[in-house]
Amino acid sequence: MKGFTVVPALVEDEHAMCDIFLNHISTHTEYISHGEIQMGVGEGKFVDGKFVTGVSPQARHYWMKYIHGNMTDPEGAVVNKAVSVDGEIIGFCVGEIMEDGAEPFGMVCDVLVKESSRTGGVGTALLNSVLEWFRNKGIRDIYLESGLANHSAHEYFMRRGFVKVSEIYKLK
Ligand SMILES: CC(C)(COP(=O)(O)OP(=O)(O)OC[C@H]1O[C@@H](n2cnc3c(N)ncnc32)[C@H](O)[C@@H]1OP(=O)(O)O)[C@@H](O)C(=O)NCCC(=O)NCCS
């Protein structure tokens, strides 16, 4: 990457981030985890006994609702964007503090970099920005979830200290 900065995203960036997100998941349905399915962005079907993920027809509506909720909750969530030297949004990340446990814990919800801007350190900078935000809030217990077949991303996160701790099952 020629150069980039990671800064907080603004409400007016929501549509551009949504475009990056939908563009990615419509061609890489392996990104879709149970979380995207539960929030109405993705779909999961059993085809010949195999679990197949896809994009919901209402994906844009539900994702905009999700991102707007996080953008307008500065205490409970962080949304950062990576911007190229030309001012283009080339990636973003989302982290949420979940309060429904015994102690608050962190969820890295999304880390996504445009295909043309990958392997130049943007993803690592975005991930580190979320982890730093959690640390500054005193959150040490940090999770992420990822689609079943998103293998290269799993390896990417494991090289950055994440360890698989659970599996999710869905009734057919
Ligand atoms: C995962 C992702 C965010 C990384 O972004 P990035 O800007 O490329 O990240 P970096 O430049 O910091 O690191 C690039 C990594 O990709 C690896 N890589 C390089 N070429 C690759 C390729 N063709 N296929 C897979 N990984 C590759 C590099 O080895 C490097 O990992 P390492 O530093 O551990 O060796 C990006 O690939 C992406 O947006 N993927 C799709 C979305 C996704 O699945 N996100 C994670 C789920 S939440």
GROMACS .gro file of C-alpha atoms and ligand atoms in nm:
model
  220
    1MET     CA    1   0.000   0.000   0.000
    2LYS     CA    2   0.128   0.346  -0.096
    3GLY     CA    3   0.011   0.496   0.231
    4PHE     CA    4  -0.301   0.498   0.442
    5THR     CA    5  -0.442   0.618   0.771
    6VAL     CA    6  -0.680   0.452   1.014
    7VAL     CA    7  -0.930   0.697   1.163
    8PRO     CA    8  -1.281   0.683   1.313
    9ALA     CA    9  -1.550   0.638   1.049
   10LEU     CA   10  -1.818   0.904   1.010
   11VAL     CA   11  -2.193   0.859   0.966
   12GLU     CA   12  -2.156   0.975   0.604
   13ASP     CA   13  -1.919   0.681   0.540
   14GLU     CA   14  -2.190   0.423   0.617
   15HIS     CA   15  -2.297   0.372   0.254
   16ALA     CA   16  -1.939   0.335   0.127
   17MET     CA   17  -1.864   0.077   0.399
   18CYS     CA   18  -2.187  -0.104   0.317
   19ASP     CA   19  -2.084  -0.119  -0.050
   20ILE     CA   20  -1.743  -0.267   0.045
   21PHE     CA   21  -1.913  -0.519   0.272
   22LEU     CA   22  -2.186  -0.630   0.028
   23ASN     CA   23  -1.943  -0.643  -0.261
   24HIS     CA   24  -1.724  -0.880  -0.059
   25ILE     CA   25  -1.989  -1.112   0.085
   26SER     CA   26  -2.176  -1.150  -0.245
   27THR     CA   27  -1.864  -1.298  -0.405
   28HIS     CA   28  -1.719  -1.458  -0.089
   29THR     CA   29  -2.013  -1.614   0.092
   30GLU     CA   30  -1.767  -1.801   0.316
   31TYR     CA   31  -1.745  -1.473   0.515
   32ILE     CA   32  -2.104  -1.525   0.634
   33SER     CA   33  -2.120  -1.665   0.988
   34HIS     CA   34  -2.418  -1.739   1.211
   35GLY     CA   35  -2.399  -1.374   1.327
   36GLU     CA   36  -2.473  -1.239   0.977
   37ILE     CA   37  -2.755  -1.492   0.943
   38GLN     CA   38  -2.907  -1.399   1.279
   39MET     CA   39  -2.895  -1.026   1.197
   40GLY     CA   40  -3.069  -1.076   0.859
   41VAL     CA   41  -2.768  -0.997   0.637
   42GLY     CA   42  -2.694  -1.357   0.540
   43GLU     CA   43  -2.887  -1.674   0.478
   44GLY     CA   44  -2.797  -2.033   0.561
   45LYS     CA   45  -2.957  -2.333   0.391
   46PHE     CA   46  -2.896  -2.705   0.395
   47VAL     CA   47  -2.841  -2.831   0.040
   48ASP     CA   48  -2.792  -3.209   0.016
   49GLY     CA   49  -2.704  -3.207   0.384
   50LYS     CA   50  -2.437  -2.941   0.338
   51PHE     CA   51  -2.470  -2.597   0.499
   52VAL     CA   52  -2.456  -2.329   0.230
   53THR     CA   53  -2.443  -1.956   0.303
   54GLY     CA   54  -2.569  -1.671   0.087
   55VAL     CA   55  -2.661  -1.305   0.096
   56SER     CA   56  -3.010  -1.210   0.214
   57PRO     CA   57  -3.225  -0.994  -0.020
   58GLN     CA   58  -3.254  -0.749   0.273
   59ALA     CA   59  -2.882  -0.746   0.344
   60ARG     CA   60  -2.836  -0.374   0.279
   61HIS     CA   61  -3.125  -0.276   0.506
   62TYR     CA   62  -3.007  -0.490   0.798
   63TRP     CA   63  -2.639  -0.405   0.759
   64MET     CA   64  -2.714  -0.031   0.752
   65LYS     CA   65  -2.919  -0.074   1.069
   66TYR     CA   66  -2.627  -0.261   1.231
   67ILE     CA   67  -2.357  -0.014   1.129
   68HIS     CA   68  -2.568   0.291   1.219
   69GLY     CA   69  -2.640   0.143   1.562
   70ASN     CA   70  -2.267   0.099   1.621
   71MET     CA   71  -2.170   0.439   1.478
   72THR     CA   72  -2.408   0.612   1.714
   73ASP     CA   73  -2.292   0.421   2.024
   74PRO     CA   74  -1.944   0.564   2.093
   75GLU     CA   75  -1.918   0.401   2.438
   76GLY     CA   76  -2.023   0.054   2.326
   77ALA     CA   77  -1.874   0.021   1.979
   78VAL     CA   78  -1.592   0.137   1.755
   79VAL     CA   79  -1.602   0.174   1.378
   80ASN     CA   80  -1.273   0.272   1.215
   81LYS     CA   81  -1.195   0.317   0.848
   82ALA     CA   82  -0.872   0.295   0.651
   83VAL     CA   83  -0.831   0.578   0.402
   84SER     CA   84  -0.582   0.581   0.112
   85VAL     CA   85  -0.367   0.884   0.028
   86ASP     CA   86  -0.627   0.960  -0.243
   87GLY     CA   87  -0.900   0.980   0.023
   88GLU     CA   88  -1.068   0.653  -0.074
   89ILE     CA   89  -1.210   0.425   0.198
   90ILE     CA   90  -1.017   0.101   0.144
   91GLY     CA   91  -1.130  -0.093   0.449
   92PHE     CA   92  -1.299  -0.076   0.785
   93CYS     CA   93  -1.336  -0.260   1.113
   94VAL     CA   94  -1.606  -0.285   1.378
   95GLY     CA   95  -1.570  -0.378   1.745
   96GLU     CA   96  -1.848  -0.404   2.001
   97ILE     CA   97  -1.850  -0.426   2.380
   98MET     CA   98  -2.108  -0.684   2.486
   99GLU     CA   99  -2.267  -0.622   2.827
  100ASP     CA  100  -2.484  -0.934   2.856
  101GLY     CA  101  -2.222  -1.146   3.031
  102ALA     CA  102  -2.094  -1.152   3.390
  103GLU     CA  103  -1.825  -0.906   3.279
  104PRO     CA  104  -1.820  -0.693   2.962
  105PHE     CA  105  -1.635  -0.858   2.677
  106GLY     CA  106  -1.523  -0.745   2.331
  107MET     CA  107  -1.629  -0.875   1.990
  108VAL     CA  108  -1.428  -0.800   1.678
  109CYS     CA  109  -1.726  -0.800   1.440
  110ASP     CA  110  -1.570  -0.710   1.104
  111VAL     CA  111  -1.228  -0.649   0.956
  112LEU     CA  112  -1.253  -0.600   0.583
  113VAL     CA  113  -1.008  -0.457   0.329
  114LYS     CA  114  -1.085  -0.398  -0.040
  115GLU     CA  115  -0.922  -0.668  -0.249
  116SER     CA  116  -0.704  -0.419  -0.442
  117SER     CA  117  -0.560  -0.281  -0.113
  118ARG     CA  118  -0.472  -0.607   0.062
  119THR     CA  119  -0.138  -0.745   0.187
  120GLY     CA  120  -0.001  -0.395   0.256
  121GLY     CA  121  -0.065  -0.390   0.631
  122VAL     CA  122  -0.411  -0.229   0.621
  123GLY     CA  123  -0.590  -0.527   0.781
  124THR     CA  124  -0.336  -0.549   1.063
  125ALA     CA  125  -0.361  -0.175   1.129
  126LEU     CA  126  -0.742  -0.196   1.141
  127LEU     CA  127  -0.740  -0.499   1.372
  128ASN     CA  128  -0.484  -0.332   1.602
  129SER     CA  129  -0.699  -0.018   1.618
  130VAL     CA  130  -0.993  -0.223   1.753
  131LEU     CA  131  -0.773  -0.415   1.999
  132GLU     CA  132  -0.626  -0.087   2.124
  133TRP     CA  133  -0.976   0.060   2.167
  134PHE     CA  134  -1.073  -0.245   2.377
  135ARG     CA  135  -0.755  -0.218   2.585
  136ASN     CA  136  -0.819   0.150   2.653
  137LYS     CA  137  -1.166   0.057   2.778
  138GLY     CA  138  -1.018  -0.209   3.009
  139ILE     CA  139  -1.159  -0.498   2.801
  140ARG     CA  140  -0.925  -0.797   2.800
  141ASP     CA  141  -1.168  -1.076   2.703
  142ILE     CA  142  -1.194  -1.049   2.325
  143TYR     CA  143  -1.370  -1.277   2.075
  144LEU     CA  144  -1.437  -1.293   1.706
  145GLU     CA  145  -1.652  -1.519   1.495
  146SER     CA  146  -1.605  -1.611   1.133
  147GLY     CA  147  -1.778  -1.815   0.864
  148LEU     CA  148  -1.711  -2.189   0.868
  149ALA     CA  149  -1.515  -2.195   0.541
  150ASN     CA  150  -1.330  -1.862   0.575
  151HIS     CA  151  -1.008  -2.056   0.623
  152SER     CA  152  -0.753  -1.795   0.514
  153ALA     CA  153  -0.906  -1.544   0.758
  154HIS     CA  154  -0.896  -1.803   1.039
  155GLU     CA  155  -0.526  -1.856   0.980
  156TYR     CA  156  -0.475  -1.481   0.961
  157PHE     CA  157  -0.634  -1.432   1.305
  158MET     CA  158  -0.456  -1.731   1.458
  159ARG     CA  159  -0.124  -1.580   1.347
  160ARG     CA  160  -0.234  -1.274   1.546
  161GLY     CA  161  -0.296  -1.455   1.873
  162PHE     CA  162  -0.656  -1.578   1.838
  163VAL     CA  163  -0.735  -1.939   1.933
  164LYS     CA  164  -1.045  -2.137   1.833
  165VAL     CA  165  -1.258  -2.192   2.146
  166SER     CA  166  -1.604  -2.300   2.022
  167GLU     CA  167  -1.804  -2.442   1.734
  168ILE     CA  168  -2.159  -2.340   1.639
  169TYR     CA  169  -2.429  -2.591   1.539
  170LYS     CA  170  -2.764  -2.519   1.370
  171LEU     CA  171  -3.061  -2.754   1.365
  172LYS     CA  172  -3.136  -2.872   1.007
  173LIG     C1  173  -0.811  -1.064   0.637
  173LIG     C2  174  -0.786  -0.926   0.575
  173LIG     C3  175  -0.865  -0.822   0.654
  173LIG     C4  176  -0.639  -0.893   0.582
  173LIG     O1  177  -0.619  -0.764   0.528
  173LIG     P1  178  -0.476  -0.720   0.466
  173LIG     O2  179  -0.479  -0.574   0.450
  173LIG     O3  180  -0.446  -0.802   0.348
  173LIG     O4  181  -0.384  -0.761   0.591
  173LIG     P2  182  -0.227  -0.741   0.606
  173LIG     O5  183  -0.169  -0.671   0.489
  173LIG     O6  184  -0.209  -0.681   0.740
  173LIG     O7  185  -0.175  -0.888   0.611
  173LIG     C5  186  -0.183  -0.966   0.492
  173LIG     C6  187  -0.186  -1.110   0.530
  173LIG     O8  188  -0.244  -1.185   0.425
  173LIG     C7  189  -0.153  -1.289   0.388
  173LIG     N1  190  -0.169  -1.310   0.245
  173LIG     C8  191  -0.096  -1.257   0.147
  173LIG     N2  192  -0.142  -1.300   0.028
  173LIG     C9  193  -0.248  -1.378   0.055
  173LIG    C10  194  -0.338  -1.451  -0.025
  173LIG     N3  195  -0.328  -1.452  -0.158
  173LIG     N4  196  -0.436  -1.523   0.035
  173LIG    C11  197  -0.447  -1.522   0.172
  173LIG     N5  198  -0.365  -1.453   0.253
  173LIG    C12  199  -0.267  -1.383   0.194
  173LIG    C13  200  -0.018  -1.242   0.427
  173LIG     O9  201   0.064  -1.353   0.450
  173LIG    C14  202  -0.047  -1.163   0.553
  173LIG    O10  203  -0.057  -1.243   0.666
  173LIG     P3  204   0.066  -1.252   0.768
  173LIG    O11  205   0.110  -1.110   0.794
  173LIG    O12  206   0.007  -1.316   0.889
  173LIG    O13  207   0.167  -1.334   0.698
  173LIG    C15  208  -0.826  -0.923   0.425
  173LIG    O14  209  -0.765  -1.033   0.359
  173LIG    C16  210  -0.975  -0.927   0.401
  173LIG    O15  211  -1.043  -0.824   0.398
  173LIG     N6  212  -1.029  -1.048   0.382
  173LIG    C17  213  -1.170  -1.064   0.353
  173LIG    C18  214  -1.256  -1.033   0.470
  173LIG    C19  215  -1.238  -1.129   0.586
  173LIG    O16  216  -1.248  -1.249   0.569
  173LIG     N7  217  -1.217  -1.071   0.704
  173LIG    C20  218  -1.201  -1.147   0.826
  173LIG    C21  219  -1.328  -1.194   0.885
  173LIG     S1  220  -1.393  -1.085   1.008
   0.00000   0.00000   0.00000
